mmCIF file of C-alpha atoms in Angstrom:
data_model
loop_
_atom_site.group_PDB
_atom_site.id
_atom_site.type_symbol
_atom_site.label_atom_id
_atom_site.label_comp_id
_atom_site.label_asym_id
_atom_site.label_seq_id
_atom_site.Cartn_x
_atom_site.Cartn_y
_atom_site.Cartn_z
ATOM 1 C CA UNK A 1 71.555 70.820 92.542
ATOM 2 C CA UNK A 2 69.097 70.977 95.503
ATOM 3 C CA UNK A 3 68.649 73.791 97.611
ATOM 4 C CA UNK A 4 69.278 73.948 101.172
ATOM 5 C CA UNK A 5 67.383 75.017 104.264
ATOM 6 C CA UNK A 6 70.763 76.746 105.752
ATOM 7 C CA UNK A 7 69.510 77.962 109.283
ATOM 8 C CA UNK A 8 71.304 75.801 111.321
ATOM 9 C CA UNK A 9 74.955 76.679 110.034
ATOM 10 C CA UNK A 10 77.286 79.008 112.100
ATOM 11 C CA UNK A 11 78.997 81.164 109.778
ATOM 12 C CA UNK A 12 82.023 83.360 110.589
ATOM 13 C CA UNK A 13 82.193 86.251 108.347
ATOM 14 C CA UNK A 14 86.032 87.461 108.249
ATOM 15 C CA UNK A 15 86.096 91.008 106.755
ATOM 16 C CA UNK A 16 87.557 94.310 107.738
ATOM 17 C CA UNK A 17 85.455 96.880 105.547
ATOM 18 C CA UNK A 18 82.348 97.966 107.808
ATOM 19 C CA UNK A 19 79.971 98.241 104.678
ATOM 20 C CA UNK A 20 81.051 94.907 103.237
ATOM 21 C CA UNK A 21 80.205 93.022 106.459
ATOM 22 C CA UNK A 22 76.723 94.121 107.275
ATOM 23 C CA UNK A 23 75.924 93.841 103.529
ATOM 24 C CA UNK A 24 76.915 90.167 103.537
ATOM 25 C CA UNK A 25 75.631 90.061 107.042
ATOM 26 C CA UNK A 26 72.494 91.209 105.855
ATOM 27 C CA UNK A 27 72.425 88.558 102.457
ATOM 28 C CA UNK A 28 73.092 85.483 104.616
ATOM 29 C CA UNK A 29 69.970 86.440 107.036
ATOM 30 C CA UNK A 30 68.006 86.847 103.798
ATOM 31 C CA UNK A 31 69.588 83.460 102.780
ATOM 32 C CA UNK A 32 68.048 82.325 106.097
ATOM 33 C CA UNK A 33 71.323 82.273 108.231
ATOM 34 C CA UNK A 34 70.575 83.033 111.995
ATOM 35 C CA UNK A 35 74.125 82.429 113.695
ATOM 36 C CA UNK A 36 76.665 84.736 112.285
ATOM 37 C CA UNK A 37 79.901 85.962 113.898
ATOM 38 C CA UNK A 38 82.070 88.563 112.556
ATOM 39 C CA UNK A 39 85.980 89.248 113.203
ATOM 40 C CA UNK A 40 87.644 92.067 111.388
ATOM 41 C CA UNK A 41 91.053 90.363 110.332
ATOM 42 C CA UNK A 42 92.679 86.550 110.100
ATOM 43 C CA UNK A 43 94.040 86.649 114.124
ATOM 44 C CA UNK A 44 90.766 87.749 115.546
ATOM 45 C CA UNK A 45 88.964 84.734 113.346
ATOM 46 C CA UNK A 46 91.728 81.994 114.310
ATOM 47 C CA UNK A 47 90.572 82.828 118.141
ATOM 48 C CA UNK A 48 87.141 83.274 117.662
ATOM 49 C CA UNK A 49 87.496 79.328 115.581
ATOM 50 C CA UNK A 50 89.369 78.454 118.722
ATOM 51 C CA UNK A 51 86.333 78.813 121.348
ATOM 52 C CA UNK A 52 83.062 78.422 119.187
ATOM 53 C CA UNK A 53 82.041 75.593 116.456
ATOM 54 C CA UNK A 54 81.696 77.096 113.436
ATOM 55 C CA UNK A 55 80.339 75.897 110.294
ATOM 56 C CA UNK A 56 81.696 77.557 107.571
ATOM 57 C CA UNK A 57 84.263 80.562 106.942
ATOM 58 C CA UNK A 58 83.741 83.582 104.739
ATOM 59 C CA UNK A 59 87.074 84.990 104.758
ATOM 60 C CA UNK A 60 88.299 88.302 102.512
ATOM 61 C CA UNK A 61 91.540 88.407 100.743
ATOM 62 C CA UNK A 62 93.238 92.058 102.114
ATOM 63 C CA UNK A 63 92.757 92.933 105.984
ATOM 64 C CA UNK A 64 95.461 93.651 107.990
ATOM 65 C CA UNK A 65 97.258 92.791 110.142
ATOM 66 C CA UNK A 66 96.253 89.378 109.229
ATOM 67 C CA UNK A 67 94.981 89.049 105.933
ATOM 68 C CA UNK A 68 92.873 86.307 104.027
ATOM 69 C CA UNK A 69 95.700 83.857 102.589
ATOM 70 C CA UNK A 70 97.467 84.070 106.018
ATOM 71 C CA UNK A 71 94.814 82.750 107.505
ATOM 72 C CA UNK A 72 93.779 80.233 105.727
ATOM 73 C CA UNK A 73 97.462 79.057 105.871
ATOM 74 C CA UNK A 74 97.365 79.070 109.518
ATOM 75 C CA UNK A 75 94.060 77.024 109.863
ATOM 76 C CA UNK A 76 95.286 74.779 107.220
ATOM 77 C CA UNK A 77 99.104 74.206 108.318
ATOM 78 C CA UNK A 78 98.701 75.592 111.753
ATOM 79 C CA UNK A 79 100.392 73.139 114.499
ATOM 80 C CA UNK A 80 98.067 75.403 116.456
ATOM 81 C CA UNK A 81 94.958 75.120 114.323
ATOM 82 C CA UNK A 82 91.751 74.174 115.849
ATOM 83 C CA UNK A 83 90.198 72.652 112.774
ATOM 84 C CA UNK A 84 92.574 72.378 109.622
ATOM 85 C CA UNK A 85 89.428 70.704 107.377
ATOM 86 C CA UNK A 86 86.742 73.829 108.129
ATOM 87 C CA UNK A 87 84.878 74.501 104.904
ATOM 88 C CA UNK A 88 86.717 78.148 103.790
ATOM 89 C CA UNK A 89 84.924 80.725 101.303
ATOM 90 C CA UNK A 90 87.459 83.473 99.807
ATOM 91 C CA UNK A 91 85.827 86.668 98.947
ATOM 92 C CA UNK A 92 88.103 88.647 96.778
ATOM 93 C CA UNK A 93 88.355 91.713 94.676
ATOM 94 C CA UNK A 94 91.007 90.408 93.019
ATOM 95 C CA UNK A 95 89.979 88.460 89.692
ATOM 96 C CA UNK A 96 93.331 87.654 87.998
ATOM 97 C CA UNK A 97 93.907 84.047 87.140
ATOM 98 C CA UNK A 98 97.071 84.151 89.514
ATOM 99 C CA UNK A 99 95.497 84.695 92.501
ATOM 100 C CA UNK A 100 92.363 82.411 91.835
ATOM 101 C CA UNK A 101 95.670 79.571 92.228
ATOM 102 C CA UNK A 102 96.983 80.855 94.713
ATOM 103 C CA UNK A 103 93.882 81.232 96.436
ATOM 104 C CA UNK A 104 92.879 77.499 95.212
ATOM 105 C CA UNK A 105 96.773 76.570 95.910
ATOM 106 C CA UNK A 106 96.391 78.130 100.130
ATOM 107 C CA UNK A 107 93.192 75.399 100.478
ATOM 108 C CA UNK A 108 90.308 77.038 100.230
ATOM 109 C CA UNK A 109 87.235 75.295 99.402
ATOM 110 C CA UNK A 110 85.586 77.803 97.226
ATOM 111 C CA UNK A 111 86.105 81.272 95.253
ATOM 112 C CA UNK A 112 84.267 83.888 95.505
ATOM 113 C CA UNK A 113 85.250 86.589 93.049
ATOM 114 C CA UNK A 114 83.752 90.593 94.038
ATOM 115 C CA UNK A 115 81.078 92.251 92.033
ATOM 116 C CA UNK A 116 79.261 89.795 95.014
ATOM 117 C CA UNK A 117 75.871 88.881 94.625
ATOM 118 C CA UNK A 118 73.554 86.806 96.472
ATOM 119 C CA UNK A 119 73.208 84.181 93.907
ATOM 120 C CA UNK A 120 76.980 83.827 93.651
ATOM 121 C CA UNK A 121 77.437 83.717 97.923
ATOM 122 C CA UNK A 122 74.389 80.985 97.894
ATOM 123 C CA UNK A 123 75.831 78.675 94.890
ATOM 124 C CA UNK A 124 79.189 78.917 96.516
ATOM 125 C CA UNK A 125 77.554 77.445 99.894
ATOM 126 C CA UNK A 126 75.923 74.599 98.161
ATOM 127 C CA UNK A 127 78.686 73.759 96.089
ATOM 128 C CA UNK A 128 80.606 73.315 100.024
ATOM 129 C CA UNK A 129 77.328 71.348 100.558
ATOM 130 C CA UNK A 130 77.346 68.868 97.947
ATOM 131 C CA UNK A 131 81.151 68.470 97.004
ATOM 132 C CA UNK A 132 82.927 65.568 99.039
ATOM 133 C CA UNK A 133 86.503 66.621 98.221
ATOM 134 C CA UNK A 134 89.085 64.374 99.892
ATOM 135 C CA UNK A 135 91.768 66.227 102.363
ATOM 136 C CA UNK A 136 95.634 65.973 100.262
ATOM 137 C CA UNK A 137 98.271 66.405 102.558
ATOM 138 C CA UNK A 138 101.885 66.503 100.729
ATOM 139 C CA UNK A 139 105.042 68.970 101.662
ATOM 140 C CA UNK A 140 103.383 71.570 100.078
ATOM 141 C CA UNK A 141 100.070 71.327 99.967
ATOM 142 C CA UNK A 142 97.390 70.831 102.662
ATOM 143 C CA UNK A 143 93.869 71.409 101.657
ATOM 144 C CA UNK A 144 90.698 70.046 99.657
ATOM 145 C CA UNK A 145 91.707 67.448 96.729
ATOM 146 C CA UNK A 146 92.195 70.218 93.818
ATOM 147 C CA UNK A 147 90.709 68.076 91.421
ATOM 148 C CA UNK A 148 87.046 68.650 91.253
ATOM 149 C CA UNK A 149 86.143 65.355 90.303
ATOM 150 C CA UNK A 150 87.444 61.835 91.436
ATOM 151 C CA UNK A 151 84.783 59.802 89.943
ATOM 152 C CA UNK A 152 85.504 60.942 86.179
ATOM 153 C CA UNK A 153 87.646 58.207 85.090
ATOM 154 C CA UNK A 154 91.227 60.145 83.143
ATOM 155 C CA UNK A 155 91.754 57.894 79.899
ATOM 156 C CA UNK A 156 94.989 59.094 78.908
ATOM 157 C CA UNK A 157 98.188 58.030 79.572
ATOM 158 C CA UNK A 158 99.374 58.161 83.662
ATOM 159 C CA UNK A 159 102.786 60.223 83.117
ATOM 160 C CA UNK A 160 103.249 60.560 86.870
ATOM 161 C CA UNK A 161 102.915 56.778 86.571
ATOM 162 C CA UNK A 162 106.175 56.524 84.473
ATOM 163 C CA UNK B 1 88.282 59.468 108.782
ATOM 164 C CA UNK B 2 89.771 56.874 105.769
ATOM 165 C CA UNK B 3 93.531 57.616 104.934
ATOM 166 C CA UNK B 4 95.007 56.321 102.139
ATOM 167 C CA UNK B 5 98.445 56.877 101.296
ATOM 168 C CA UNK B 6 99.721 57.767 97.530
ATOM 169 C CA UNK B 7 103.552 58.328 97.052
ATOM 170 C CA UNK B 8 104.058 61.020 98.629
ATOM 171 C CA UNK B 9 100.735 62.010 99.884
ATOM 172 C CA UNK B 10 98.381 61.338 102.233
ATOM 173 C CA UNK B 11 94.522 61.086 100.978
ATOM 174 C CA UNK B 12 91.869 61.640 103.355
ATOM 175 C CA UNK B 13 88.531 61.005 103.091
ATOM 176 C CA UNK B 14 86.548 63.740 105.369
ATOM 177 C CA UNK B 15 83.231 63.464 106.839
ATOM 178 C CA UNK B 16 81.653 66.644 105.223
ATOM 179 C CA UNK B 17 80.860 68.780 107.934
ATOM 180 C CA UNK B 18 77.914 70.485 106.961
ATOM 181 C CA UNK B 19 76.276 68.700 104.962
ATOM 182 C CA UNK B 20 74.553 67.101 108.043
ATOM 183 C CA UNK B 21 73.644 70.536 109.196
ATOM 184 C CA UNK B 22 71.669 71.363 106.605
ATOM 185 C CA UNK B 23 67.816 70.545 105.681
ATOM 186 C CA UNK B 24 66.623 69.686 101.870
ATOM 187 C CA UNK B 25 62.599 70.154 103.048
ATOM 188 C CA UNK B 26 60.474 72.823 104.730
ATOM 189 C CA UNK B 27 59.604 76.278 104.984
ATOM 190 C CA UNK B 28 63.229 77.245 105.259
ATOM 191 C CA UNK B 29 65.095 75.997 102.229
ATOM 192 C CA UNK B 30 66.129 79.174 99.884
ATOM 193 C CA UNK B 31 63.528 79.844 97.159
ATOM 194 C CA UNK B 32 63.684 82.010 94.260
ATOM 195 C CA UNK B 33 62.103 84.218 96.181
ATOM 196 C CA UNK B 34 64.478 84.409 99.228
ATOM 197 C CA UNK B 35 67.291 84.762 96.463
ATOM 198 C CA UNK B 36 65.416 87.776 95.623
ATOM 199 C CA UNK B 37 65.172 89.006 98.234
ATOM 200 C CA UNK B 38 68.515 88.694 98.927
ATOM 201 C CA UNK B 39 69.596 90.134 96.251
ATOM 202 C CA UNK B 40 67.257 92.918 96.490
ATOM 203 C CA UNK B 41 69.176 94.175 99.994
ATOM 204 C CA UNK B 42 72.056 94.742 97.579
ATOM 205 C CA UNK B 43 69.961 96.754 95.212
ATOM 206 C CA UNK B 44 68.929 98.588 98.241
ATOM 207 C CA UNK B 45 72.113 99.682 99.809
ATOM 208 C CA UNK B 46 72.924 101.255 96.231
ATOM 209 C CA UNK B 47 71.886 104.886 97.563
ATOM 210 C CA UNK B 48 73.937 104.414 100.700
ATOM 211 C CA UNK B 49 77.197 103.103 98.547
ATOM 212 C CA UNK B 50 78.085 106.660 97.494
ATOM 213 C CA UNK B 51 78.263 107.942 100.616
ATOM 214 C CA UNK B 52 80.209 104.877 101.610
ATOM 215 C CA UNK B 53 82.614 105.674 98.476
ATOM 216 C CA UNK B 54 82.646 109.151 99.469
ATOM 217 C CA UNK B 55 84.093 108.844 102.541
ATOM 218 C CA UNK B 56 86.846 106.444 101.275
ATOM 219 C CA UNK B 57 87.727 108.743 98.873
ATOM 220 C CA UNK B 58 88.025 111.154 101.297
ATOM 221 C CA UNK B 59 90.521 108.467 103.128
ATOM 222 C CA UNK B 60 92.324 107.690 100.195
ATOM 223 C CA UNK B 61 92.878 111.173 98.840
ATOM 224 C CA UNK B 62 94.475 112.193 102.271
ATOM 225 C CA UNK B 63 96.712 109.269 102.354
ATOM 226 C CA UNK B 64 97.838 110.182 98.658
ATOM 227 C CA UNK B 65 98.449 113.638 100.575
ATOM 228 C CA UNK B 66 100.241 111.905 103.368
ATOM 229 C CA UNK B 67 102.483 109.747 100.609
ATOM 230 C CA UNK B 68 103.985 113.023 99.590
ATOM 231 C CA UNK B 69 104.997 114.458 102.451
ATOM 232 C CA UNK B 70 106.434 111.750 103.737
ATOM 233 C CA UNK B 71 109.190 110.330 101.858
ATOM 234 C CA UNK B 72 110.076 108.055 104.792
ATOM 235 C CA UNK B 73 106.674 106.232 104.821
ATOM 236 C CA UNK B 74 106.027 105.817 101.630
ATOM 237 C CA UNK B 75 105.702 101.908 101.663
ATOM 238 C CA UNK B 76 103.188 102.322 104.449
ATOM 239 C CA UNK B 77 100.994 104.429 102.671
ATOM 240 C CA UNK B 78 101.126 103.124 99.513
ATOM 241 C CA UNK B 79 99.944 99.829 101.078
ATOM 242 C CA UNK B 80 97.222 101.676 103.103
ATOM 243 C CA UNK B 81 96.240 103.206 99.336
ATOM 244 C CA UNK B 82 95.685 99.727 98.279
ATOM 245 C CA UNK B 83 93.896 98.103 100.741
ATOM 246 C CA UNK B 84 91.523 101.538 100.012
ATOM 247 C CA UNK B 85 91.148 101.197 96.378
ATOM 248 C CA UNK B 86 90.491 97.599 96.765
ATOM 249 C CA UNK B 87 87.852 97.512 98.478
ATOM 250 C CA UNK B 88 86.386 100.404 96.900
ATOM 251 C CA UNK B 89 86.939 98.240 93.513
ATOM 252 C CA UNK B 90 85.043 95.536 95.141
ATOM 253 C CA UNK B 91 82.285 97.434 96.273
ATOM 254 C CA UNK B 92 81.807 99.646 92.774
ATOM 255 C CA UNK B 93 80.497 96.474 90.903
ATOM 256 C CA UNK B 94 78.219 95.041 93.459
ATOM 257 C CA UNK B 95 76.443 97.787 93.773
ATOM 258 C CA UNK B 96 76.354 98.854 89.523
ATOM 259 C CA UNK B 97 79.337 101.682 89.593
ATOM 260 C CA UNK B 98 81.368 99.355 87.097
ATOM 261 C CA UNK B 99 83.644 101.758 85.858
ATOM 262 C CA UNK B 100 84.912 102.462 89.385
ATOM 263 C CA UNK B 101 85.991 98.627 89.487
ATOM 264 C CA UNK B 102 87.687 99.047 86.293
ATOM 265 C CA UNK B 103 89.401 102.430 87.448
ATOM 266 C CA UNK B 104 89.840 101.058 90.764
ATOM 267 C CA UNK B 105 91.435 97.991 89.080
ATOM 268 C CA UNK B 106 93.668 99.536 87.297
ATOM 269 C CA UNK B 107 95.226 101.380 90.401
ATOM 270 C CA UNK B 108 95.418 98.291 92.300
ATOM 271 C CA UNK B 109 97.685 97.221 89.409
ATOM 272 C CA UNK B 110 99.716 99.890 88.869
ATOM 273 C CA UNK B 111 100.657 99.772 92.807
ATOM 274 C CA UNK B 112 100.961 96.236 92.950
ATOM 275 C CA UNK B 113 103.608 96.169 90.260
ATOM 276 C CA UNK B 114 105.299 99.585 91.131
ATOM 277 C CA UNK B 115 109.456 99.281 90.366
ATOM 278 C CA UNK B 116 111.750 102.020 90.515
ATOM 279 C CA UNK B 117 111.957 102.361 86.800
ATOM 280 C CA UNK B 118 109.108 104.954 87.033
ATOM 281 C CA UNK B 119 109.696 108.204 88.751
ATOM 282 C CA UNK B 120 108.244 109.328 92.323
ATOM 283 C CA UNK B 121 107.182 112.304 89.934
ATOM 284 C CA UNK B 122 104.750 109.896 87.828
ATOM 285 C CA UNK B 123 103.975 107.349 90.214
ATOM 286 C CA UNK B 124 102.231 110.326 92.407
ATOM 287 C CA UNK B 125 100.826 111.946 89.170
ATOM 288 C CA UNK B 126 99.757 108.534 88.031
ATOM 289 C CA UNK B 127 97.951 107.759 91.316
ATOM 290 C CA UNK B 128 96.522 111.568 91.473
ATOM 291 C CA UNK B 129 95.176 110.412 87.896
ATOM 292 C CA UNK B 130 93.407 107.368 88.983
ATOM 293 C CA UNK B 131 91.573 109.354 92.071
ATOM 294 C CA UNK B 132 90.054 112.237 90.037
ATOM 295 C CA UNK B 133 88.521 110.015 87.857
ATOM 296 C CA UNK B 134 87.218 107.624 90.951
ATOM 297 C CA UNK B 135 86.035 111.580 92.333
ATOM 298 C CA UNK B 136 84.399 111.957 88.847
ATOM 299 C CA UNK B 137 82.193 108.783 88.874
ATOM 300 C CA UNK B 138 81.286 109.235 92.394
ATOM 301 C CA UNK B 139 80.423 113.254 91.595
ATOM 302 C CA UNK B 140 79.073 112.224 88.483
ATOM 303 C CA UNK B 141 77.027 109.506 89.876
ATOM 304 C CA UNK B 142 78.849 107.250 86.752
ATOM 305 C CA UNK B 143 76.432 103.770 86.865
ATOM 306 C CA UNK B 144 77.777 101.029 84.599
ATOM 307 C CA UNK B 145 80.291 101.837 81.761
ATOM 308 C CA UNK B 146 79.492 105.136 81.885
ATOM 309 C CA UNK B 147 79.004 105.714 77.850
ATOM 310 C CA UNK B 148 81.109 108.621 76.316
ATOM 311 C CA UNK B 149 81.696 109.910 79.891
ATOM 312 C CA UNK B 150 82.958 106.382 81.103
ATOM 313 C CA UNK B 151 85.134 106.372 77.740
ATOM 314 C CA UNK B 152 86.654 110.347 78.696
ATOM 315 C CA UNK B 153 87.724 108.676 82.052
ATOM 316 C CA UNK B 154 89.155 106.265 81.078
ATOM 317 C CA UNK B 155 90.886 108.419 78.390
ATOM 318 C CA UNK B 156 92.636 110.188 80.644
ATOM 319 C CA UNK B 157 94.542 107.169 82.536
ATOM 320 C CA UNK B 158 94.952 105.794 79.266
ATOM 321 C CA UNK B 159 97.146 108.779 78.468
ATOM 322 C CA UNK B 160 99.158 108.016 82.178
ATOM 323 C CA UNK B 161 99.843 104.821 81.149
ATOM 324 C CA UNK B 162 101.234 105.270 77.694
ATOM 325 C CA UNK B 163 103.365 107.842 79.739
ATOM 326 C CA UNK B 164 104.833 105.173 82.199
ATOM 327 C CA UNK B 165 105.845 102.495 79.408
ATOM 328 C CA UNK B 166 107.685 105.398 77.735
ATOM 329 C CA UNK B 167 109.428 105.760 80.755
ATOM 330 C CA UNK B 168 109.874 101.832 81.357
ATOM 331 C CA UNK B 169 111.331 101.304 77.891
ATOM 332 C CA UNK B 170 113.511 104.526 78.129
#
């Protein structure tokens, strides 16, 4: 993997604890980020996506009123949705296998899962960087392809073939 | 934008969006050292975590309070207590308070699958459990695992907990 000068990207940091934010805030200057906008909860992101070009999303699972998953559902499925292919982080406390599906199943790009560190934020950035996932849109998904992988060729047999 | 269409799906093949935005050479790509660095403003904002932690426990122990008295809201606060303790769980392991995670964890659980088969009695003693010992690490400035303290907190919601699947398998 390369690494990345990241100044140029516009980053909007979705998170509702105080602390959390300028801590992050803080990593992703260190990281060399220079554009970063804030909202405290899902509806004050989906505007703030609405009137400025953002890069990438950092989004938390729990706020309220809006919280992470409705979000990310809203950008994604949104007839209203001013870009339904934005590159989406989730930050979560939450490490259960269950919700890392769900989370993967809402069409997020990338998992982040709390202790946070600044290694783990950064290799979740490049891995937006350098994955070229292809958009699936069926009745009930819409999101990036949930397969990492295209290019590895399955040798088994095709059952959804049959 | 390629589409290609597969049974019932549509695939579509995305220009990557930032990928273009972002520069391989110069002065700014991230070096070990800016990763260190950046990691080192977590180590940093250790000292100021507790008093961060205090205050939510200050938050969280009055909504507990507030959960009691009223019956009517109960929902509310019990939600409110959640959205608390999780980010309280989050924050414990960044900044090396690991056993607040883990007690914070197990909270987040026990609200998160709360069912009428336990009593109001121990669901409120079971939460009051959880917060003394997240009041203990913070008091006791509890880093890591703790060691035999760590082991005496978690002790004590161990003995909760055996308590509520008596009660479930009553």
């Amino acid at each position: 993997m390369a690494d990345y000068d990241l100044k140029a990207l516009h980053v909007l940091l979705i998170e509702d604890n105080i602390n959390m934010r300028d801590m992050i805030k803080s990593v992703l200057f260190e990281l060399g980020l220079r554009t970063i906008t804030v909202a405290h909860d899902g509806d004050s992101a989906f505007r703030e996506i609405k009137t400025t070009t953002i890069d990438l999303v950092l989004c938390d699972w729990v706020m309220k009123p809006i919280n992470g998953p409705m979000f990310v559902k809203r950008i994604r499925r949104g007839k209203d949705s001013p870009n339904k292919y934005i590159p989406i982080i989730m930050l979560t406390g939450h490490t259960d296998i269950d919700k890392v599906i769900e989370a993967r199943n809402l069409g997020i790009n990338e998992f982040l899962a709390k202790p946070f560190t600044a290694n783990k934020l950064y290799s979740r950035i490049k891995s937006v960087i350098e994955n070229d996932r292809q958009f699936v849109d069926i009745e009930s998904y819409f999101g990036p392809d949930r397969r990492r992988d295209r290019t590895i060729a399955y040798e088994g047999q095709e059952r959804r073939k049959s | 934008m390629n589409n290609r269409k597969n049974g019932n799906g549509i695939f579509s093949s995305v220009p990557n969006p930032i990928r273009k935005r972002v520069k391989t050479t110069g002065s700014g790509v991230v070096s070990a050292d800016v990763l260190k660095r950046a990691e080192n403003v977590i180590i940093k904002l250790a000292d100021d975590y507790l008093d961060w932690a205090k205050s939510d426990l200050i938050r969280l122990q009055y909504t507990y309070e507030q959960l009691i008295e009223n019956v009517d809201n109960r929902q509310e606060n019990l939600d409110l207590m959640y959205t608390l303790v999780h980010d309280m769980k989050g924050q414990g392991g960044t900044f090396g308070y690991t056993l607040m995670t883990r007690v914070g964890d197990q909270l987040c659980r026990f609200i998160d699958h709360l069912d009428d088969t336990v009593s109001i009695s121990l669901q409120d003693e079971t939460i009051q459990i959880h917060i003394d010992a997240m009041r203990m690490v913070l008091t006791s400035k509890i880093r890591g695992d703790g060691g035999d303290l760590g082991k005496q907190v978690l002790k004590g919601i161990e003995a909760v907990q055996k308590k509520i699947r008596r009660e479930k398998n009553k």
